[in-house]
C-alpha cells in the first residue's frame, strides 16, 4: 500500500480557482504523481466560506471558496486533517459547511470531534487521527470531544495509540504544532514524538511550521516533524497593504512523504 502525506494546503489568493483559472495546469504534474498512490492525505488549512464573518480575535484569517474542493479531487487527496488553527477562523457555520462540502465530494476528514479514520486495505489496517496544539492559537478547540478541533493532550493521544495498536491497527497521527517558519522542531515535540514511539509503532505526521523540518526513525516509528507548505500564498490583513506573511524560498519548499506499508509494517 502506497501512501502520500502532504504538508499545509491553503486554497486562497493565487491558489484559488476563483482568482486563478490556470491551477489545473499548474498542478498537472503533481496530480499525475498523486494518482499513483492508494491514499493521499493532506492538512487542509482553509475552511470553505461563503458569507460567514471572521470569528474571534486573530492576527490572520484565511479561507477558501467552495469551488476549490475541485482541486482536492484533482490532486487525488481523499483524506484531510482538520485539526489545525485555521479551520475555525470563520466560526461554526463555516466549520459545518466545510464538513458538508467534503462529505458531498467523498473526501474523508479527521482531527475533529474525536473522529478517526479506520482503513482496511489489502494486508493493512490503518487508524488515522489528528490533534492541534494550543500553542498554534486555534479557535474551536473541542474540550468536550463532541464538536470542534481535537486538542493535543498527551493522555488522549497515548490512550488512542495503545487502544488502536491492541486492535491491530497501524497508526498515522497528525500533529499541528511547532514554531512557524523555523526549520527545527520544538524540543517538547521531539520528546512527545519519541515518548509515543516507545509505546507502539506509528507515523508522526507534522504540520503548521510552514517550512520543512527533520525526520527521524525511533524504533519502528517514523517522526516527520513538518512537511512544509504544499501550497500557501502570502497572507494579508486589513491593517496593512503589506503582507503579514510573505512567501520565500524557504517556505515555498515542501516534500511529499511517501510510505509503503505491507502487513502493517
Short mmCIF file of C-alpha atoms in Angstrom, two decimals:
data_model
loop_
_atom_site.label_atom_id
_atom_site.label_comp_id
_atom_site.label_asym_id
_atom_site.label_seq_id
_atom_site.Cartn_x
_atom_site.Cartn_y
_atom_site.Cartn_z
CA UNK A 1 0.00 0.00 0.00
CA UNK A 2 1.40 3.37 -1.07
CA UNK A 3 0.51 6.44 0.97
CA UNK A 4 1.42 10.08 0.32
CA UNK A 5 1.43 12.64 3.13
CA UNK A 6 1.30 16.30 2.12
CA UNK A 7 2.07 19.49 4.03
CA UNK A 8 -0.06 22.58 4.60
CA UNK A 9 -2.76 23.16 1.97
CA UNK A 10 -4.40 26.60 1.67
CA UNK A 11 -6.59 27.39 -1.33
CA UNK A 12 -6.67 31.18 -1.28
CA UNK A 13 -5.02 34.01 -3.21
CA UNK A 14 -3.19 32.70 -6.26
CA UNK A 15 -4.06 29.14 -5.18
CA UNK A 16 -7.82 29.69 -5.53
CA UNK A 17 -9.74 28.80 -8.68
CA UNK A 18 -11.75 31.97 -8.11
CA UNK A 19 -8.62 34.03 -8.80
CA UNK A 20 -6.56 31.73 -11.00
CA UNK A 21 -8.09 29.56 -13.72
CA UNK A 22 -4.72 28.04 -14.68
CA UNK A 23 -4.34 25.99 -11.49
CA UNK A 24 -5.23 22.70 -13.13
CA UNK A 25 -2.27 23.22 -15.47
CA UNK A 26 -0.08 24.37 -12.58
CA UNK A 27 -0.80 21.20 -10.59
CA UNK A 28 -0.82 18.83 -13.58
CA UNK A 29 2.45 17.02 -12.88
CA UNK A 30 1.87 16.62 -9.15
CA UNK A 31 -1.69 15.48 -9.86
CA UNK A 32 -0.39 12.69 -12.09
CA UNK A 33 2.10 11.71 -9.38
CA UNK A 34 -0.50 11.64 -6.61
CA UNK A 35 -2.80 9.45 -8.69
CA UNK A 36 -0.20 6.69 -8.32
CA UNK A 37 -0.91 6.41 -4.56
CA UNK A 38 -3.56 4.33 -2.86
CA UNK A 39 -4.13 7.02 -0.23
CA UNK A 40 -3.28 10.74 -0.24
CA UNK A 41 -3.55 12.72 3.00
CA UNK A 42 -3.19 16.49 3.39
CA UNK A 43 -3.58 19.13 6.09
CA UNK A 44 -6.41 21.39 4.89
CA UNK A 45 -5.85 24.80 6.49
CA UNK A 46 -8.56 26.81 4.75
CA UNK A 47 -12.22 26.37 5.71
CA UNK A 48 -14.80 26.72 2.98
CA UNK A 49 -16.53 30.07 3.39
CA UNK A 50 -19.43 31.80 1.63
CA UNK A 51 -20.53 34.88 3.57
CA UNK A 52 -19.52 33.96 7.11
CA UNK A 53 -17.74 36.53 9.28
CA UNK A 54 -14.37 36.23 10.98
CA UNK A 55 -14.57 34.52 14.36
CA UNK A 56 -12.72 35.60 17.49
CA UNK A 57 -9.59 37.77 17.55
CA UNK A 58 -6.60 36.69 15.49
CA UNK A 59 -3.82 38.39 13.58
CA UNK A 60 -4.58 36.48 10.39
CA UNK A 61 -7.59 34.73 8.88
CA UNK A 62 -7.59 32.54 5.78
CA UNK A 63 -10.47 31.00 3.85
CA UNK A 64 -11.35 29.19 0.64
CA UNK A 65 -14.16 29.45 -1.87
CA UNK A 66 -16.17 26.19 -2.03
CA UNK A 67 -15.22 25.81 -5.72
CA UNK A 68 -11.73 24.78 -4.60
CA UNK A 69 -12.94 21.37 -3.49
CA UNK A 70 -12.37 20.55 -7.16
CA UNK A 71 -8.64 20.99 -6.56
CA UNK A 72 -8.70 18.43 -3.77
CA UNK A 73 -10.33 15.94 -6.12
CA UNK A 74 -7.96 16.81 -8.98
CA UNK A 75 -4.99 16.18 -6.70
CA UNK A 76 -6.42 12.81 -5.61
CA UNK A 77 -6.50 13.98 -1.98
CA UNK A 78 -9.02 11.63 -0.43
CA UNK A 79 -8.38 12.32 3.25
CA UNK A 80 -7.73 15.62 5.07
CA UNK A 81 -6.72 16.67 8.56
CA UNK A 82 -8.90 19.42 10.05
CA UNK A 83 -7.12 19.66 13.42
CA UNK A 84 -5.43 22.99 12.78
CA UNK A 85 -5.53 26.64 13.84
CA UNK A 86 -7.45 28.00 10.82
CA UNK A 87 -10.33 25.59 10.21
CA UNK A 88 -12.49 27.54 12.72
CA UNK A 89 -11.42 31.03 11.52
CA UNK A 90 -14.97 31.83 10.37
CA UNK A 91 -16.87 30.14 13.15
CA UNK A 92 -19.25 27.23 13.47
CA UNK A 93 -21.27 27.87 10.32
CA UNK A 94 -18.20 27.74 8.07
CA UNK A 95 -16.89 24.75 10.04
CA UNK A 96 -20.13 22.85 9.34
CA UNK A 97 -20.10 23.97 5.69
CA UNK A 98 -16.56 22.63 5.30
CA UNK A 99 -17.60 19.23 6.63
CA UNK A 100 -20.66 19.20 4.37
CA UNK A 101 -18.69 20.03 1.21
CA UNK A 102 -16.07 17.39 1.96
CA UNK A 103 -18.73 14.75 2.60
CA UNK A 104 -20.61 15.63 -0.60
CA UNK A 105 -17.39 15.12 -2.55
CA UNK A 106 -16.43 11.82 -0.87
CA UNK A 107 -13.39 13.31 0.88
CA UNK A 108 -12.96 11.94 4.39
CA UNK A 109 -11.69 14.07 7.26
CA UNK A 110 -10.26 13.56 10.74
CA UNK A 111 -8.89 15.61 13.62
CA UNK A 112 -12.23 16.94 14.88
CA UNK A 113 -14.99 15.69 17.18
CA UNK A 114 -12.80 12.84 18.43
CA UNK A 115 -13.05 11.36 14.92
CA UNK A 116 -10.53 8.95 13.50
CA UNK A 117 -10.49 7.19 10.15
CA UNK A 118 -10.07 3.42 10.01
CA UNK A 119 -8.97 1.86 6.73
CA UNK A 120 -8.63 -1.79 5.79
CA UNK A 121 -6.66 -2.14 2.57
CA UNK A 122 -5.05 -5.35 1.35
CA UNK A 123 -2.96 -6.60 4.30
CA UNK A 124 -3.06 -3.31 6.21
CA UNK A 125 -5.27 -1.86 8.95
CA UNK A 126 -4.81 1.87 9.49
CA UNK A 127 -6.08 4.22 12.19
CA UNK A 128 -5.63 7.90 11.30
CA UNK A 129 -6.07 10.71 13.83
CA UNK A 130 -5.20 14.39 14.20
CA UNK A 131 -4.54 16.79 17.08
CA UNK A 132 -3.95 20.55 17.32
CA UNK A 133 -1.65 22.13 19.90
CA UNK A 134 -2.89 25.13 21.92
CA UNK A 135 0.37 26.91 21.07
CA UNK A 136 -0.84 27.41 17.47
CA UNK A 137 -3.65 29.70 18.73
CA UNK A 138 -6.62 27.73 17.38
CA UNK A 139 -10.28 28.64 17.67
CA UNK A 140 -12.90 25.96 18.28
CA UNK A 141 -10.94 23.53 20.44
CA UNK A 142 -13.11 20.52 21.28
CA UNK A 143 -12.84 20.32 25.07
CA UNK A 144 -15.87 18.04 25.34
CA UNK A 145 -14.69 15.76 22.49
CA UNK A 146 -18.02 16.31 20.71
CA UNK A 147 -17.80 19.39 18.47
CA UNK A 148 -14.67 21.17 17.32
CA UNK A 149 -10.96 20.53 16.93
CA UNK A 150 -9.18 17.72 18.79
CA UNK A 151 -6.78 19.20 21.34
CA UNK A 152 -3.24 17.87 21.60
CA UNK A 153 -3.28 16.26 25.02
CA UNK A 154 -0.72 13.54 25.71
CA UNK A 155 -3.07 11.32 27.70
CA UNK A 156 -5.65 11.30 24.88
CA UNK A 157 -3.04 10.53 22.22
CA UNK A 158 -1.43 7.82 24.33
CA UNK A 159 -4.77 6.17 25.04
CA UNK A 160 -5.81 6.14 21.36
CA UNK A 161 -2.42 4.87 20.21
CA UNK A 162 -2.43 1.96 22.65
CA UNK A 163 -6.08 1.04 22.04
CA UNK A 164 -5.65 1.09 18.26
CA UNK A 165 -2.45 -0.93 18.42
CA UNK A 166 -4.16 -3.53 20.60
CA UNK A 167 -6.89 -3.82 17.94
CA UNK A 168 -4.27 -4.48 15.26
CA UNK A 169 -4.16 -1.02 13.66
CA UNK A 170 -1.08 0.82 12.44
CA UNK A 171 -1.35 4.48 13.48
CA UNK A 172 -0.81 7.66 11.47
CA UNK A 173 -1.17 10.65 13.78
CA UNK A 174 -1.34 14.24 12.55
CA UNK A 175 0.19 16.82 14.89
CA UNK A 176 -0.48 20.51 14.23
CA UNK A 177 2.27 22.02 16.32
CA UNK A 178 5.65 23.71 16.28
CA UNK A 179 7.02 27.17 15.64
CA UNK A 180 6.18 28.82 12.33
CA UNK A 181 9.00 29.46 9.82
CA UNK A 182 11.60 27.65 11.92
CA UNK A 183 13.34 24.63 10.40
CA UNK A 184 13.82 22.81 13.69
CA UNK A 185 11.09 21.16 15.77
CA UNK A 186 10.41 22.31 19.32
CA UNK A 187 12.22 20.20 21.88
CA UNK A 188 8.92 19.45 23.65
CA UNK A 189 7.51 17.97 20.45
CA UNK A 190 10.63 15.88 19.89
CA UNK A 191 10.16 14.46 23.39
CA UNK A 192 6.45 13.88 22.68
CA UNK A 193 7.17 12.03 19.44
CA UNK A 194 9.90 9.88 20.97
CA UNK A 195 7.86 9.06 24.07
CA UNK A 196 4.97 7.79 21.94
CA UNK A 197 7.42 5.78 19.80
CA UNK A 198 8.41 3.86 22.92
CA UNK A 199 4.79 2.68 23.26
CA UNK A 200 3.95 1.49 19.73
CA UNK A 201 4.97 1.99 16.10
CA UNK A 202 3.32 4.95 14.37
CA UNK A 203 3.86 7.84 11.95
CA UNK A 204 4.26 11.35 13.40
CA UNK A 205 2.70 13.48 10.65
CA UNK A 206 3.67 17.06 11.48
CA UNK A 207 2.36 20.33 10.06
CA UNK A 208 1.98 24.05 10.95
CA UNK A 209 5.56 25.43 10.80
CA UNK A 210 5.13 26.06 7.02
CA UNK A 211 8.73 25.01 6.40
CA UNK A 212 10.33 21.59 6.19
CA UNK A 213 11.74 20.11 9.38
CA UNK A 214 13.71 16.98 10.12
CA UNK A 215 12.72 13.32 10.07
CA UNK A 216 13.93 10.64 12.46
CA UNK A 217 13.31 6.95 12.96
CA UNK A 218 12.72 5.79 16.53
CA UNK A 219 12.38 2.03 16.88
CA UNK A 220 9.66 1.17 14.33
CA UNK A 221 8.19 4.68 14.19
CA UNK A 222 8.87 7.48 11.70
CA UNK A 223 8.71 11.04 13.01
CA UNK A 224 8.30 13.75 10.35
CA UNK A 225 8.00 17.00 12.28
CA UNK A 226 6.88 19.26 9.42
CA UNK A 227 6.40 18.70 5.71
CA UNK A 228 6.31 22.40 4.82
CA UNK A 229 3.78 24.17 2.60
CA UNK A 230 2.18 22.12 -0.15
CA UNK A 231 0.52 25.32 -1.39
CA UNK A 232 0.21 28.60 0.50
CA UNK A 233 0.09 32.23 -0.69
CA UNK A 234 1.10 35.48 1.02
CA UNK A 235 -1.13 36.29 3.99
CA UNK A 236 -2.59 39.79 4.26
CA UNK A 237 -4.58 41.54 6.99
CA UNK A 238 -6.94 44.51 6.90
CA UNK A 239 -4.40 46.60 8.77
CA UNK A 240 -1.77 46.90 6.04
CA UNK A 241 -1.20 46.66 2.30
CA UNK A 242 1.99 44.75 3.02
CA UNK A 243 1.74 41.00 3.67
CA UNK A 244 1.84 39.79 7.24
CA UNK A 245 3.46 36.59 5.96
CA UNK A 246 5.33 36.65 2.66
CA UNK A 247 6.36 33.58 0.75
CA UNK A 248 10.09 32.96 0.50
CA UNK A 249 12.36 30.27 -0.89
CA UNK A 250 12.28 28.54 2.50
CA UNK A 251 8.51 28.37 2.93
CA UNK A 252 7.86 27.59 -0.73
CA UNK A 253 9.76 24.33 -0.35
CA UNK A 254 7.95 21.19 0.72
CA UNK A 255 8.12 17.46 0.30
CA UNK A 256 5.78 14.53 -0.14
CA UNK A 257 6.35 11.86 2.48
CA UNK A 258 5.89 8.51 0.76
CA UNK A 259 5.03 5.49 2.88
CA UNK A 260 4.89 1.90 1.69
CA UNK A 261 3.07 -0.47 4.04
CA UNK A 262 2.79 -4.22 3.84
CA UNK A 263 1.25 -6.22 6.69
CA UNK A 264 1.14 -3.03 8.77
CA UNK A 265 4.91 -2.54 8.51
#
